[in-house]
PDB file of C-alpha atoms in Angstrom:
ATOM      1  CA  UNK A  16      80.091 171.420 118.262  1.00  0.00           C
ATOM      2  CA  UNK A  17      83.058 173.638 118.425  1.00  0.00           C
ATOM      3  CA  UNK A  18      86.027 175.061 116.575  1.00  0.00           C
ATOM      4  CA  UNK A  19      88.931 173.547 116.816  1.00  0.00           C
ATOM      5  CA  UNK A  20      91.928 176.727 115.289  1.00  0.00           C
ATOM      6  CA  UNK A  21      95.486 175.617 116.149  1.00  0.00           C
ATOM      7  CA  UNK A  22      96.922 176.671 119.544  1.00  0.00           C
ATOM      8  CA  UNK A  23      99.199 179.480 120.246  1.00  0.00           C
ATOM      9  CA  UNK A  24      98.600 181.086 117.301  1.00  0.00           C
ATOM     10  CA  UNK A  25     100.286 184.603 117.082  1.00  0.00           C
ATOM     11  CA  UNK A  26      98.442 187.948 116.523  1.00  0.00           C
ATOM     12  CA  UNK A  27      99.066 187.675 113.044  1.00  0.00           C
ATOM     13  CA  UNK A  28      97.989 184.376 112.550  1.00  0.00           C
ATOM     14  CA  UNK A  29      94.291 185.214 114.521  1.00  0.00           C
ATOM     15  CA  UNK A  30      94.270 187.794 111.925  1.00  0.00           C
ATOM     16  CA  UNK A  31      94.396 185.828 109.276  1.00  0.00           C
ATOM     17  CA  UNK A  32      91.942 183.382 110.903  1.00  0.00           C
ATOM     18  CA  UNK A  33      89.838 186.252 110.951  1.00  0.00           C
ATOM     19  CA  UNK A  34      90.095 187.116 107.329  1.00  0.00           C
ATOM     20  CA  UNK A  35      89.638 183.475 106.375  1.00  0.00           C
ATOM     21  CA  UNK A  36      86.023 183.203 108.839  1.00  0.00           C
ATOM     22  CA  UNK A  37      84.561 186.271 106.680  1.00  0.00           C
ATOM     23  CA  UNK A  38      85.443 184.763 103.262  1.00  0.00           C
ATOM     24  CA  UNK A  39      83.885 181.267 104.083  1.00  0.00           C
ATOM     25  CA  UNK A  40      81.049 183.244 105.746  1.00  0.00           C
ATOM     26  CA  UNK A  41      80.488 185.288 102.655  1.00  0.00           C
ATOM     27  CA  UNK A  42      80.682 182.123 100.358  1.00  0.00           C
ATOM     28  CA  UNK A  43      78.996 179.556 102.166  1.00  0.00           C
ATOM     29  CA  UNK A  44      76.162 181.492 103.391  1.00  0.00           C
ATOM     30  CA  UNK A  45      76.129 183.373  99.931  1.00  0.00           C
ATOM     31  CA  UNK A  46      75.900 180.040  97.588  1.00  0.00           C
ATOM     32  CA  UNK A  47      75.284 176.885 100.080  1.00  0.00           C
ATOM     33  CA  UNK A  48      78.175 175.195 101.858  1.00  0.00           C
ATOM     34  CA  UNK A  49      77.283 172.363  99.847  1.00  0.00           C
ATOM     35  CA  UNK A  50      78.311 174.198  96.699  1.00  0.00           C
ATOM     36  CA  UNK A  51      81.564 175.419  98.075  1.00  0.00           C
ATOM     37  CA  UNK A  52      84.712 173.856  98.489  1.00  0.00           C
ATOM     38  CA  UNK A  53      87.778 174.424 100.549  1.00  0.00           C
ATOM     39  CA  UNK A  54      89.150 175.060  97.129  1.00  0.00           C
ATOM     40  CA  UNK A  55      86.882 177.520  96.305  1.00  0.00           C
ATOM     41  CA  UNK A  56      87.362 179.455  99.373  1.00  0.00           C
ATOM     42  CA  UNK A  57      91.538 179.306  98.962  1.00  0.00           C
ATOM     43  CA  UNK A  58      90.578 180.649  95.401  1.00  0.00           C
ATOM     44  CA  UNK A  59      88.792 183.160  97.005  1.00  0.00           C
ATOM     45  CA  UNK A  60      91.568 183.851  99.543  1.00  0.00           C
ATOM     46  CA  UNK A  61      94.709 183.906  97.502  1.00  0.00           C
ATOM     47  CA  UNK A  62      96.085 181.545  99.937  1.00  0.00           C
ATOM     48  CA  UNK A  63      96.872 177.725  99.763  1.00  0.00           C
ATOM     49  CA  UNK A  64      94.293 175.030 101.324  1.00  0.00           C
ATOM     50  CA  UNK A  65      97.677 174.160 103.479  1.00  0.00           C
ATOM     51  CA  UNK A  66      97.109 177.942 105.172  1.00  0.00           C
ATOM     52  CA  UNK A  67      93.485 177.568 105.856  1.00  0.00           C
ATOM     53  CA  UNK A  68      93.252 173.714 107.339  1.00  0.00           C
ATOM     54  CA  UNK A  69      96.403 175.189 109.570  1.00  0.00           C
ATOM     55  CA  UNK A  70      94.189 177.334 111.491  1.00  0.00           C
ATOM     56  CA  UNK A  71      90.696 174.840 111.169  1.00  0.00           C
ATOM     57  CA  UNK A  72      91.601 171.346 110.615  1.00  0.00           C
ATOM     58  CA  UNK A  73      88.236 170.442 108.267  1.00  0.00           C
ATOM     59  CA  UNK A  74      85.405 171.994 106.563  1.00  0.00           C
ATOM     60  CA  UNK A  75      82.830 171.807 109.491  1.00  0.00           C
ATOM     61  CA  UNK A  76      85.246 173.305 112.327  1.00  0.00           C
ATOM     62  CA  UNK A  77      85.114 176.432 109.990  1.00  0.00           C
ATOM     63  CA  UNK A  78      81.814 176.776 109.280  1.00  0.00           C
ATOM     64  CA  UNK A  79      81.293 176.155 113.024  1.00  0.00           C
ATOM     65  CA  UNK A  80      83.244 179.190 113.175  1.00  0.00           C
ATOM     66  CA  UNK A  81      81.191 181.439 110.583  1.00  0.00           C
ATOM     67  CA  UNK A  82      77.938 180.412 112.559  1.00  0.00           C
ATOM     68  CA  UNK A  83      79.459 181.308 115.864  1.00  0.00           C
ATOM     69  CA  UNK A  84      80.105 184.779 114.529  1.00  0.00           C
ATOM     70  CA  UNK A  85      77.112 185.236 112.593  1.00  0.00           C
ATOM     71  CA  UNK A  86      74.649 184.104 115.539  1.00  0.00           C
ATOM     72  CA  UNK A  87      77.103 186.544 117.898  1.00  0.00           C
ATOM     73  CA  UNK A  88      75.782 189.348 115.563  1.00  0.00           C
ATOM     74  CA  UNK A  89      71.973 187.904 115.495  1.00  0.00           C
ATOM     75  CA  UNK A  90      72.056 188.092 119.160  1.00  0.00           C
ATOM     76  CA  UNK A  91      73.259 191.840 119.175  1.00  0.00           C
ATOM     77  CA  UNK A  92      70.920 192.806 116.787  1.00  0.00           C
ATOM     78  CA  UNK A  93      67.742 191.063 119.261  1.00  0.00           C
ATOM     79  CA  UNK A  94      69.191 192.919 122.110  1.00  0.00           C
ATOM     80  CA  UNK A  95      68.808 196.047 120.377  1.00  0.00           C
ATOM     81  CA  UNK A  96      65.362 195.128 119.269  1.00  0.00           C
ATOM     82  CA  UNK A  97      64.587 194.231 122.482  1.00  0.00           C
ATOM     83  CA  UNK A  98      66.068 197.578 124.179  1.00  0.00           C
ATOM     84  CA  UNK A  99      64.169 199.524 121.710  1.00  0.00           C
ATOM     85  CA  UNK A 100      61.194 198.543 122.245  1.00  0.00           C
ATOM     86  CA  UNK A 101      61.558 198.206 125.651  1.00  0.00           C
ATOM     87  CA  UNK A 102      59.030 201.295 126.896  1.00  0.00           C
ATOM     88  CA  UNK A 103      56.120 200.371 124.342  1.00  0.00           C
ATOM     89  CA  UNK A 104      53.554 197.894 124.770  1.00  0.00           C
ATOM     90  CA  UNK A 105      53.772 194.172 125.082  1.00  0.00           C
ATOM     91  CA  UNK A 106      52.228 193.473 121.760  1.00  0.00           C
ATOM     92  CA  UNK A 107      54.934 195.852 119.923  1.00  0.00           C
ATOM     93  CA  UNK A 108      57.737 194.507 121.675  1.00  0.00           C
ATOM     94  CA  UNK A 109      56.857 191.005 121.168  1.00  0.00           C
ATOM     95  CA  UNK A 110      56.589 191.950 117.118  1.00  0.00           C
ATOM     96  CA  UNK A 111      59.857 194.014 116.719  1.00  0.00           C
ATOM     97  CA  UNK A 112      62.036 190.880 118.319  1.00  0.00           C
ATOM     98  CA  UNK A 113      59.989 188.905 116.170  1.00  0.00           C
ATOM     99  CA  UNK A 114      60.845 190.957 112.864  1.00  0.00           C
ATOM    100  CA  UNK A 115      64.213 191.414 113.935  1.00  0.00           C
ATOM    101  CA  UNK A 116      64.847 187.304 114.272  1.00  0.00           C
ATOM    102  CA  UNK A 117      63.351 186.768 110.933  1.00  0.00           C
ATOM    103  CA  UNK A 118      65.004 188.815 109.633  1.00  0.00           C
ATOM    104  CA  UNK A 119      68.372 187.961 110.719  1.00  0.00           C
ATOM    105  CA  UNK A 120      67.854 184.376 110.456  1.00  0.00           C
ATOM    106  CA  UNK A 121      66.858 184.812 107.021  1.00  0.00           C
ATOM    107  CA  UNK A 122      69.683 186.771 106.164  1.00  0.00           C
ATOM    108  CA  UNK A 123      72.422 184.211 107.890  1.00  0.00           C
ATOM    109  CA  UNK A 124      70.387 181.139 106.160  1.00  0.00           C
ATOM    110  CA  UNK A 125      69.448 179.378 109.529  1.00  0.00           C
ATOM    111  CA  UNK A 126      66.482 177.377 108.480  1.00  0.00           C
ATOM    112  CA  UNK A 127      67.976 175.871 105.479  1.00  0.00           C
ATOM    113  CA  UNK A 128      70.940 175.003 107.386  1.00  0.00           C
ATOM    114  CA  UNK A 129      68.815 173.477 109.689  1.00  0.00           C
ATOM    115  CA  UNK A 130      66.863 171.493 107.779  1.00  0.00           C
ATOM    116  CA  UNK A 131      69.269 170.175 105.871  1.00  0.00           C
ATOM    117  CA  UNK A 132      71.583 172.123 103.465  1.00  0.00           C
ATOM    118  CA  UNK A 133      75.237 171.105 103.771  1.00  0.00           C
ATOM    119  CA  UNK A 134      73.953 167.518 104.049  1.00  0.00           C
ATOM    120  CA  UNK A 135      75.854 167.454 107.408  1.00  0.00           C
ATOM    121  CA  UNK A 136      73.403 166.214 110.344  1.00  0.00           C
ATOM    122  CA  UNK A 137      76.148 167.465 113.066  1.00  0.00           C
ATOM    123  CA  UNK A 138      75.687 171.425 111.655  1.00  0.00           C
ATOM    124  CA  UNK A 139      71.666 170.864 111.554  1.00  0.00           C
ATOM    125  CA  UNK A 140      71.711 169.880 114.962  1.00  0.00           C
ATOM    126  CA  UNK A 141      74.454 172.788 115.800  1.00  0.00           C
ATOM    127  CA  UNK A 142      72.225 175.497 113.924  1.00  0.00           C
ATOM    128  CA  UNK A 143      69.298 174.391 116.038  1.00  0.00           C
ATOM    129  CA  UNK A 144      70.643 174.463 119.004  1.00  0.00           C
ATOM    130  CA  UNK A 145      72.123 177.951 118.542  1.00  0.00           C
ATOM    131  CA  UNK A 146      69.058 179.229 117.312  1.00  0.00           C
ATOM    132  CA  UNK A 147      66.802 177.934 120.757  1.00  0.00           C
ATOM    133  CA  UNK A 148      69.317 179.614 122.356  1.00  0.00           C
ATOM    134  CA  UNK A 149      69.535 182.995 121.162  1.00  0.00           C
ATOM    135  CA  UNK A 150      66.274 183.507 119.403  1.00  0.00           C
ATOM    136  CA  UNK A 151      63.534 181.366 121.097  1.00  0.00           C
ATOM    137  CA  UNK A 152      64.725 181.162 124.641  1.00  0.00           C
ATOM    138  CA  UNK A 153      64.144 184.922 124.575  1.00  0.00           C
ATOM    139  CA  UNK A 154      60.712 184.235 123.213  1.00  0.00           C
ATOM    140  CA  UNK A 155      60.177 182.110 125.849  1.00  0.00           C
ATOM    141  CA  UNK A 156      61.148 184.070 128.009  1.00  0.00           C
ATOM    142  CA  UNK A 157      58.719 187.579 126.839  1.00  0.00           C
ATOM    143  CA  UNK A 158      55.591 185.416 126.264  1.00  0.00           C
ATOM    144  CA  UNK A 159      56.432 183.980 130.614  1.00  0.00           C
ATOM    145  CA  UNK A 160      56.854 187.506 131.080  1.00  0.00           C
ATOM    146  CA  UNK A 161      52.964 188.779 129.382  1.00  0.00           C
ATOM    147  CA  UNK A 162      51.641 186.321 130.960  1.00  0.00           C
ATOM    148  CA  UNK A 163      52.698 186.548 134.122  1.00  0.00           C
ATOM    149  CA  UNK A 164      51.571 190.875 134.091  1.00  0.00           C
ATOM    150  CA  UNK A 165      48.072 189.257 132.794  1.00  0.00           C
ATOM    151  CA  UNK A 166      48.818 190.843 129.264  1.00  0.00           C
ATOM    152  CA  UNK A 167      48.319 187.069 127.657  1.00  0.00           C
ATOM    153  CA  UNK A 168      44.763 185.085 127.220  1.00  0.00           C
ATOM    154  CA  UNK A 169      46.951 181.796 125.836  1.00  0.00           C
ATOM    155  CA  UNK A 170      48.818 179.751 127.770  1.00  0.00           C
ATOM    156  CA  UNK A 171      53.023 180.779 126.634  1.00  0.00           C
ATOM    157  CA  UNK A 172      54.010 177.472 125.594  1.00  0.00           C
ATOM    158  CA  UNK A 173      51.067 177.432 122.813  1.00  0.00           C
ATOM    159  CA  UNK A 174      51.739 180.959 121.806  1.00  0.00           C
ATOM    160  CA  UNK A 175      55.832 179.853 121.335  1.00  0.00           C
ATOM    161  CA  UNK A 176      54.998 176.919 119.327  1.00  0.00           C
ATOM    162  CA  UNK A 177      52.731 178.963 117.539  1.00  0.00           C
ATOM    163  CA  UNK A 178      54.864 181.781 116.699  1.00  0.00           C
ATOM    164  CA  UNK A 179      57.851 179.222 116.314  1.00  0.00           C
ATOM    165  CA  UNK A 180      56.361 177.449 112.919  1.00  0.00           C
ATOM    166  CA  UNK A 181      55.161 180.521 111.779  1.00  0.00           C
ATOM    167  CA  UNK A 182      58.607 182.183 111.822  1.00  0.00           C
ATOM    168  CA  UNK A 183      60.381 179.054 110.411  1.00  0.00           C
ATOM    169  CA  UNK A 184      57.808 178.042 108.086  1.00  0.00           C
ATOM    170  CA  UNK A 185      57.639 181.777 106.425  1.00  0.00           C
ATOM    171  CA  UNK A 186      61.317 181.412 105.768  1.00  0.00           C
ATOM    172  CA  UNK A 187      61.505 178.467 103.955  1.00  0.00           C
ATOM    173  CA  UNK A 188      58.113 178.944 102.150  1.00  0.00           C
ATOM    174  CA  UNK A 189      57.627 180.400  98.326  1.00  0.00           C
ATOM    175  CA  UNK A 190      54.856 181.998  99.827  1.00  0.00           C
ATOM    176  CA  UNK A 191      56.430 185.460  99.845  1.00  0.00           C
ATOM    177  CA  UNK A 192      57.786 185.044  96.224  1.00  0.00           C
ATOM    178  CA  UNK A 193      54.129 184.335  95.465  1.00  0.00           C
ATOM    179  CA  UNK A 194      52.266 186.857  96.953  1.00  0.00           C
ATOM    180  CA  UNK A 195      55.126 189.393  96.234  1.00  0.00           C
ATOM    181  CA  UNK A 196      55.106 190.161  99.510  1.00  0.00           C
ATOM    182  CA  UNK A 197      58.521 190.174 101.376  1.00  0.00           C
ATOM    183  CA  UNK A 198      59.077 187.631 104.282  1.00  0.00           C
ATOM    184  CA  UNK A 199      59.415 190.230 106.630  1.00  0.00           C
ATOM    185  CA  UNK A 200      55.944 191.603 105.764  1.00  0.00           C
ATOM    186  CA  UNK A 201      54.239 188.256 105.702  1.00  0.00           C
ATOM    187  CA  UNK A 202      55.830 187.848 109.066  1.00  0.00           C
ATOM    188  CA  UNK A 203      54.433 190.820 110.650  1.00  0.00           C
ATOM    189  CA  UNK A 204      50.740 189.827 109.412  1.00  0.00           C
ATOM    190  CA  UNK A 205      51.512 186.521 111.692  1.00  0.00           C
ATOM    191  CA  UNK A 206      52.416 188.014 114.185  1.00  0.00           C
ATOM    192  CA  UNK A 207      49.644 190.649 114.322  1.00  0.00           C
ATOM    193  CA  UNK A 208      46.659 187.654 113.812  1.00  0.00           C
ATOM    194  CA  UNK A 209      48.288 185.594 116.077  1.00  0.00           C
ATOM    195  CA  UNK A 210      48.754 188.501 118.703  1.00  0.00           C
ATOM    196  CA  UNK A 211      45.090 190.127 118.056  1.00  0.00           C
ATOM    197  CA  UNK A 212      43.635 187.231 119.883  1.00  0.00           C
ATOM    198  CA  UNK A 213      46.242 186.508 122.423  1.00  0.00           C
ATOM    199  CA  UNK A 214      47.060 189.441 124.038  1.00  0.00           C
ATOM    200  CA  UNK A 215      44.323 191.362 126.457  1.00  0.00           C
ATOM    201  CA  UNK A 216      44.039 195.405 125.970  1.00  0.00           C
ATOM    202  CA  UNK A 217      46.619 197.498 127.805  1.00  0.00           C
ATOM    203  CA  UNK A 218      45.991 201.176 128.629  1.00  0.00           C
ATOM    204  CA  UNK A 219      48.108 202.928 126.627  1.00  0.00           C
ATOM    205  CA  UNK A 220      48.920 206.823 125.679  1.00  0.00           C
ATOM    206  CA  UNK A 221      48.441 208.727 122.757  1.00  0.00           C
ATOM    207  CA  UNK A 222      51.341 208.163 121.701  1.00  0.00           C
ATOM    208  CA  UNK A 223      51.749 204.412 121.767  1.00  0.00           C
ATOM    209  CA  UNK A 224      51.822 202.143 119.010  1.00  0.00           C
ATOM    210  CA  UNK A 225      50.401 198.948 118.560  1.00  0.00           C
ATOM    211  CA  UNK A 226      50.231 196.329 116.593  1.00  0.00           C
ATOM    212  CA  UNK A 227      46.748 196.154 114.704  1.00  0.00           C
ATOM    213  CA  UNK A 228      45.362 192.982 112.747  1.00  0.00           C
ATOM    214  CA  UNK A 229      43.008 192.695 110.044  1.00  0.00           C
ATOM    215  CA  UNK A 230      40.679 189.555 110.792  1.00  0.00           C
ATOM    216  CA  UNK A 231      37.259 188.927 109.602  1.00  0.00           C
ATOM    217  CA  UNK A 232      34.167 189.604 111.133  1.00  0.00           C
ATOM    218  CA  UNK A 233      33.401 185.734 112.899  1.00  0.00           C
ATOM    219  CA  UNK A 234      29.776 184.896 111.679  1.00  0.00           C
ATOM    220  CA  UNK A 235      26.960 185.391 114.319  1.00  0.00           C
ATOM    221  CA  UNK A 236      25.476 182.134 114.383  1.00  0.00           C
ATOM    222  CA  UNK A 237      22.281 183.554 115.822  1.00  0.00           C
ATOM    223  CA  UNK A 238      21.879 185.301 113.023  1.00  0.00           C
ATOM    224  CA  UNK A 239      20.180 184.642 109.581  1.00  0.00           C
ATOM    225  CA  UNK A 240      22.788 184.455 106.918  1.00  0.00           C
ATOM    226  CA  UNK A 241      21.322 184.660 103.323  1.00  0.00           C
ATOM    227  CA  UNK A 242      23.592 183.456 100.189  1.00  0.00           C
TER     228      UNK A 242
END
């Protein structure tokens, strides 16, 4: 799916396109680009619908347009995860990238997007697509990487599919709102269980950090267990 802004547009006029991409991104990812129309956003604008469909021809080639530059800034904000964490251990590494995609998808509204707000099957598909790409390629991608230095116990694929429904299922659940807990939070447990029993000890320094779960003690089935 791509944007489709008028040709030879002057500097002024990819200006203006500009200025019209951060309105509709503040207003449809704000309310629900099912709740906002072109209207709305020339409201917003000061400007007449005329101006806007000059520079994207219909509702979707815009919001194409928001996405592009909202997953442009996801994928910045990853690589800086990624880049900071590059010199500790597997298991933080593999957590920061993880809190930093949560939380970025969260804030752009990616899974409802994806699963069906906007009513508009062409965007889902778009959104999902984007999102392999620049968020779970890369976890692909580290998981291929601890296993293949010996750091993982699990095969990759299961810990991606794993770690996949976790992270999308924490952002669309009430589960934070009901344990007053924020997503971000809830995510890091996740990780942190799923991690404790995935990943084998690395030597480490002092100094290291690392990710620590709290899991219950698995019952000794040898031993007597009295109610």
């Amino acid at each position: 799916m791509e944007t489709n802004p008028v040709s030879r547009v002057s500097d002024s006029d990819g200006q203006r396109a500009d200025v019209i991409v951060e309105a509709a991104g503040r207003l449809f990812l704000g309310s629900g680009s099912a709740r906002v129309s072109m209207d709305d956003l020339a409201r917003e604008l000061g400007m007449s619908k005329k101006t806007i469909y000059r520079h994207f021809p219909d509702k979707r080639s815009l919001l194409a347009a928001v996405l592009d530059r909202q997953f442009a800034a996801v994928e910045r904000t990853l690589v800086a995860a990624a880049e900071g964490a590059e010199k500790q251990s597997f298991g933080v590494r593999v957590q920061r990238f993880l809190i930093a995609a949560g939380s970025e998808l969260g804030r752009i509204g990616a899974p409802q997007l994806a699963t069906g707000r906007g009513g508009d099957a062409m965007l889902r598909q778009y959104v999902e697509q984007r999102v392999d790409a620049v968020v779970y390629r890369r976890l692909d991608d580290l998981f291929r990487e601890g296993h293949r230095q010996g750091l993982l116990q699990a095969p990759p694929e299961l810990l991606s599919e794993i770690t996949r429904g976790a992270l999308e299922r924490l952002l669309t659940s009430r589960l934070p709102h009901e344990l007053d807990w924020t997503a971000a939070d809830l995510l890091r447990a996740t990780v942190d269980t799923v991690l404790h029993g995935a990943i084998r000890p690395e030597a480490r320094g002092a100094d290291d950090e690392q990710p620590r779960a709290v899991i219950p003690t698995a019952r000794d089935d040898d031993q007597e267990v009295t109610p």
